[in-house]
Amino acid sequence: MFLKNIKIENVAAIKNIDRELPFSNDLPLPIIFVGENGSGKSTVVSIIANAVMSFKSQVFKNCEVNDGYVYRLRSPGLITHGKSYSHTKVDFDKGFWCEEWILSTSRENFEKADVPKPTDDSWRNILANEYSEIRSHPQRKISLPPDITLKAELNQKVNLYFPSERYELPYWVNENQVREGVRFHNPQTSTSEETPRTFFTRAILVETLEWLRSLCLDSKMIDRKVVNLPVQTSDGNTLPIPYDMPVVGSSTQLINAVCQVLASILQVSSAQLAFGPRKQPTVSVRFTSSNEERLVNLQSLSAGQISLFCLFCSILRDADLTSQGFTSMEDISGCVLVDEIDKHLHIELQTKALPQLIKKFPSIQFVMTANAPFFMMGMETYFDSNSFQVIELPNDEVINTEAYAEFSKGFEAFERTARFNKEVLQRVQLSVKPVVIFEGKTDITHVKTAWRKLYAEREMPFHLEHAGGPGQDRGGAQMLKLMLEASCMVCDRRVLGVFDHDTEGKNQFCGLSSGGFTSSDDDALRRTHPERDVEAILLPVPDNRKIFVNESANRCYLALEHYYEDTILCENNVAGETVVADSVVFPILENSKSHRQSKTKFSEKVKDFEKQAFSRFMILFDRIESILGSTNAVEPECASKSLVDE
């Protein structure tokens, strides 16, 4: 059942949508709804899901929503603020549609009220003392059987909904002690009035693994045929001898399709399933990565990998349960709704695996919401611009990925240099040493100078880069964040990013959590997946600068230049005005015409300073050492003097 058109008027943040879904040569194109939090992305998907459930409840008795009820609440509280009604209509192919009206008061009072009335008069079908109504075509009559065409459509096509609150329990959870109801019920039935298939899809890893085990058994037991092989006897005669020969049947084809899904997720050329013995019923994947053969239990994959695995295996599994059965991924037809499809996904999964997997199902209508611009960047890589559609909410505007608001904000710095990936990341990759990346070009000058002054006889054990890119004087925290996220995709070197401990630096550092980085017991450290050794820290805080930082990012002001004494910063015109009266906290002035490039000049002037001026840089080098390993640095003479005493 394909979605053809959706109309939404005055629902939450959405004032007016009238969107025709895109097709090409009768095949549905992926559509992605984007927008800021609260713009209505989940609302759109839930309205479509509500319509599908209204049809399913007409045909089957054991739907996920109780008989006579709906998935989505109907309440005047969901009407857009300042409006007196809301209206939705979802049109599908084969002439199916579902329409819903909600009025701010009963229909009788609404008619009398001095408020704007809808131009569509179908709201008048609401009962006089009611304020809402949901209607559909077909609409089942209690005394009659369900519509034959609708029942056939639901039986033959894949229809799945992955809500934003879906999750999978990690393999290390003590699930015997977890409260009941963690997993979504998956009914098993055999009558024509009931269905073993579920529309809502949450926490289905265990069921998916059980399905894979049954596929393995069917492949060994059913996907076979007996052929007669001619065998010559000792007397020279030829006799036909029966031989049980494996064939590529439906179960074997499904296993091959699952292996293709896993290969895309793991970004390897091929993958195979491996099943444990009866007394240890594990399901693992065998693949080769970096010339090393690996065997990984599927339950121990990362949250993002499991999320994709369950999503696309659910499509295969649901196709297997349809009356049509499974033939190939290309032939699976239906509609799949995914709210926050980029949830839990590392950048590499967003930009590569997810678009690759979507492309393997050309007859599935993917209706998705997304937050991450990296997913859109990946879609542009694997689809041409006319093969998918991006809709920005709440204004219902078709946009290209460059126009997407997050792209405009997040990639403005990225676009300043087209050589970013080719030159900067290439230098990172070619370096034999661990790479430490700072926000700006002047930071590099300070760090190199401090190392030479403090450890004159020793080579710096790490390579320095700044986030500005080749030929760029200025990078910044946002550019550093993007560079670290890009490094996760292309680098196998140790990479450490150092953010200033100021407002922008801390905000961007904390924002790494949505790009595949995870926090730890150390609040000032972010790490990626162990296979991608990329980390980030906030600039360590000297004892005399503790007052410059706070748990709130809006009250953080520490930059690398604050490692120097106040007298030095004031003499060189880089100390700004105190943040409030009678405060000792001040920011570092940025380069500008009014300040005559004071920050850049200062970074060059420090080369003439004595060793003692750089003593506070020791905490930075110690911090880097703790992350990347020993710097082989000895304590310089100036370290004997307490930094606190200074």
mmCIF file of N, CA and C in Angstrom, residues 595-641:
data_model
loop_
_atom_site.group_PDB
_atom_site.id
_atom_site.type_symbol
_atom_site.label_atom_id
_atom_site.label_comp_id
_atom_site.label_asym_id
_atom_site.label_seq_id
_atom_site.Cartn_x
_atom_site.Cartn_y
_atom_site.Cartn_z
ATOM 1 N N HIS A 595 41.585 45.764 16.513
ATOM 2 C CA HIS A 595 42.638 45.298 17.409
ATOM 3 C C HIS A 595 43.942 45.017 16.663
ATOM 4 N N ARG A 596 43.957 45.374 15.373
ATOM 5 C CA ARG A 596 45.167 45.288 14.557
ATOM 6 C C ARG A 596 45.795 43.892 14.592
ATOM 7 N N GLN A 597 44.941 42.879 14.417
ATOM 8 C CA GLN A 597 45.428 41.500 14.375
ATOM 9 C C GLN A 597 46.269 41.157 15.599
ATOM 10 N N SER A 598 45.854 41.626 16.768
ATOM 11 C CA SER A 598 46.658 41.463 17.979
ATOM 12 C C SER A 598 46.871 39.992 18.334
ATOM 13 N N LYS A 599 45.885 39.120 18.097
ATOM 14 C CA LYS A 599 46.015 37.720 18.460
ATOM 15 C C LYS A 599 47.095 37.027 17.635
ATOM 16 N N THR A 600 47.130 37.311 16.344
ATOM 17 C CA THR A 600 48.150 36.721 15.479
ATOM 18 C C THR A 600 49.533 37.259 15.830
ATOM 19 N N LYS A 601 49.627 38.557 16.033
ATOM 20 C CA LYS A 601 50.921 39.149 16.392
ATOM 21 C C LYS A 601 51.432 38.585 17.708
ATOM 22 N N PHE A 602 50.515 38.392 18.638
ATOM 23 C CA PHE A 602 50.907 37.857 19.931
ATOM 24 C C PHE A 602 51.478 36.442 19.787
ATOM 25 N N SER A 603 50.865 35.607 18.946
ATOM 26 C CA SER A 603 51.346 34.236 18.777
ATOM 27 C C SER A 603 52.761 34.201 18.218
ATOM 28 N N GLU A 604 53.130 35.201 17.430
ATOM 29 C CA GLU A 604 54.500 35.265 16.911
ATOM 30 C C GLU A 604 55.456 35.816 17.966
ATOM 31 N N LYS A 605 54.971 36.743 18.768
ATOM 32 C CA LYS A 605 55.826 37.397 19.755
ATOM 33 C C LYS A 605 56.242 36.442 20.873
ATOM 34 N N VAL A 606 55.399 35.412 21.172
ATOM 35 C CA VAL A 606 55.718 34.515 22.289
ATOM 36 C C VAL A 606 56.991 33.716 22.030
ATOM 37 N N LYS A 607 57.433 33.664 20.791
ATOM 38 C CA LYS A 607 58.657 32.920 20.477
ATOM 39 C C LYS A 607 59.868 33.508 21.192
ATOM 40 N N ASP A 608 59.761 34.774 21.605
ATOM 41 C CA ASP A 608 60.875 35.434 22.294
ATOM 42 C C ASP A 608 60.753 35.353 23.810
ATOM 43 N N PHE A 609 59.697 34.737 24.325
ATOM 44 C CA PHE A 609 59.494 34.664 25.767
ATOM 45 C C PHE A 609 60.440 33.643 26.399
ATOM 46 N N GLU A 610 60.671 33.829 27.699
ATOM 47 C CA GLU A 610 61.474 32.874 28.456
ATOM 48 C C GLU A 610 60.655 31.615 28.766
ATOM 49 N N LYS A 611 61.382 30.561 29.118
ATOM 50 C CA LYS A 611 60.749 29.277 29.394
ATOM 51 C C LYS A 611 59.661 29.376 30.462
ATOM 52 N N GLN A 612 59.916 30.197 31.478
ATOM 53 C CA GLN A 612 58.990 30.290 32.592
ATOM 54 C C GLN A 612 57.583 30.709 32.157
ATOM 55 N N ALA A 613 57.475 31.473 31.083
ATOM 56 C CA ALA A 613 56.174 31.969 30.626
ATOM 57 C C ALA A 613 55.264 30.838 30.149
ATOM 58 N N PHE A 614 55.839 29.670 29.855
ATOM 59 C CA PHE A 614 55.065 28.564 29.276
ATOM 60 C C PHE A 614 54.772 27.458 30.292
ATOM 61 N N SER A 615 55.024 27.715 31.569
ATOM 62 C CA SER A 615 54.929 26.649 32.565
ATOM 63 C C SER A 615 53.538 26.014 32.629
ATOM 64 N N ARG A 616 52.495 26.798 32.426
ATOM 65 C CA ARG A 616 51.149 26.236 32.533
ATOM 66 C C ARG A 616 50.788 25.326 31.365
ATOM 67 N N PHE A 617 51.553 25.365 30.275
ATOM 68 C CA PHE A 617 51.297 24.459 29.154
ATOM 69 C C PHE A 617 51.582 23.010 29.543
ATOM 70 N N MET A 618 52.278 22.827 30.662
ATOM 71 C CA MET A 618 52.590 21.466 31.089
ATOM 72 C C MET A 618 51.327 20.641 31.335
ATOM 73 N N ILE A 619 50.269 21.262 31.867
ATOM 74 C CA ILE A 619 49.056 20.487 32.125
ATOM 75 C C ILE A 619 48.419 20.024 30.808
ATOM 76 N N LEU A 620 48.596 20.798 29.749
ATOM 77 C CA LEU A 620 48.094 20.397 28.442
ATOM 78 C C LEU A 620 48.875 19.198 27.916
ATOM 79 N N PHE A 621 50.196 19.271 27.989
ATOM 80 C CA PHE A 621 51.013 18.160 27.504
ATOM 81 C C PHE A 621 50.788 16.898 28.343
ATOM 82 N N ASP A 622 50.612 17.069 29.644
ATOM 83 C CA ASP A 622 50.320 15.914 30.498
ATOM 84 C C ASP A 622 48.986 15.270 30.114
ATOM 85 N N ARG A 623 48.012 16.112 29.798
ATOM 86 C CA ARG A 623 46.700 15.607 29.407
ATOM 87 C C ARG A 623 46.787 14.839 28.086
ATOM 88 N N ILE A 624 47.502 15.397 27.122
ATOM 89 C CA ILE A 624 47.677 14.715 25.840
ATOM 90 C C ILE A 624 48.388 13.382 26.048
ATOM 91 N N GLU A 625 49.381 13.392 26.939
ATOM 92 C CA GLU A 625 50.120 12.168 27.239
ATOM 93 C C GLU A 625 49.194 11.102 27.806
ATOM 94 N N SER A 626 48.276 11.493 28.669
ATOM 95 C CA SER A 626 47.379 10.521 29.283
ATOM 96 C C SER A 626 46.426 9.901 28.270
ATOM 97 N N ILE A 627 46.157 10.622 27.181
ATOM 98 C CA ILE A 627 45.241 10.116 26.151
ATOM 99 C C ILE A 627 45.992 9.313 25.096
ATOM 100 N N LEU A 628 47.081 9.876 24.568
ATOM 101 C CA LEU A 628 47.786 9.275 23.435
ATOM 102 C C LEU A 628 48.944 8.383 23.847
ATOM 103 N N GLY A 629 49.353 8.450 25.109
ATOM 104 C CA GLY A 629 50.509 7.682 25.541
ATOM 105 C C GLY A 629 51.643 8.606 25.908
ATOM 106 N N SER A 630 52.742 8.045 26.320
ATOM 107 C CA SER A 630 53.869 8.826 26.834
ATOM 108 C C SER A 630 54.426 9.778 25.804
ATOM 109 N N THR A 631 54.690 11.014 26.246
ATOM 110 C CA THR A 631 55.338 11.997 25.383
ATOM 111 C C THR A 631 56.848 11.995 25.565
ATOM 112 N N ASN A 632 57.352 11.114 26.453
ATOM 113 C CA ASN A 632 58.786 11.059 26.760
ATOM 114 C C ASN A 632 59.315 12.409 27.231
ATOM 115 N N ALA A 633 58.465 13.188 27.822
ATOM 116 C CA ALA A 633 58.875 14.519 28.262
ATOM 117 C C ALA A 633 59.363 14.455 29.697
ATOM 118 N N VAL A 634 60.447 15.171 29.970
ATOM 119 C CA VAL A 634 60.939 15.268 31.337
ATOM 120 C C VAL A 634 60.468 16.587 31.918
ATOM 121 N N GLU A 635 60.410 16.651 33.206
ATOM 122 C CA GLU A 635 59.931 17.859 33.872
ATOM 123 C C GLU A 635 60.941 18.981 33.699
ATOM 124 N N PRO A 636 60.545 20.081 33.092
ATOM 125 C CA PRO A 636 61.469 21.190 32.907
ATOM 126 C C PRO A 636 61.766 21.876 34.228
ATOM 127 N N GLU A 637 62.824 22.676 34.220
ATOM 128 C CA GLU A 637 63.270 23.329 35.446
ATOM 129 C C GLU A 637 62.190 24.221 36.043
ATOM 130 N N CYS A 638 61.443 24.895 35.176
ATOM 131 C CA CYS A 638 60.452 25.846 35.687
ATOM 132 C C CYS A 638 59.320 25.159 36.426
ATOM 133 N N ALA A 639 59.221 23.812 36.316
ATOM 134 C CA ALA A 639 58.118 23.102 36.956
ATOM 135 C C ALA A 639 58.260 23.059 38.452
ATOM 136 N N SER A 640 59.451 23.339 38.940
ATOM 137 C CA SER A 640 59.660 23.275 40.378
ATOM 138 C C SER A 640 58.890 24.354 41.115
ATOM 139 N N LYS A 641 58.479 25.385 40.397
ATOM 140 C CA LYS A 641 57.723 26.456 41.017
ATOM 141 C C LYS A 641 56.235 26.166 40.901
#
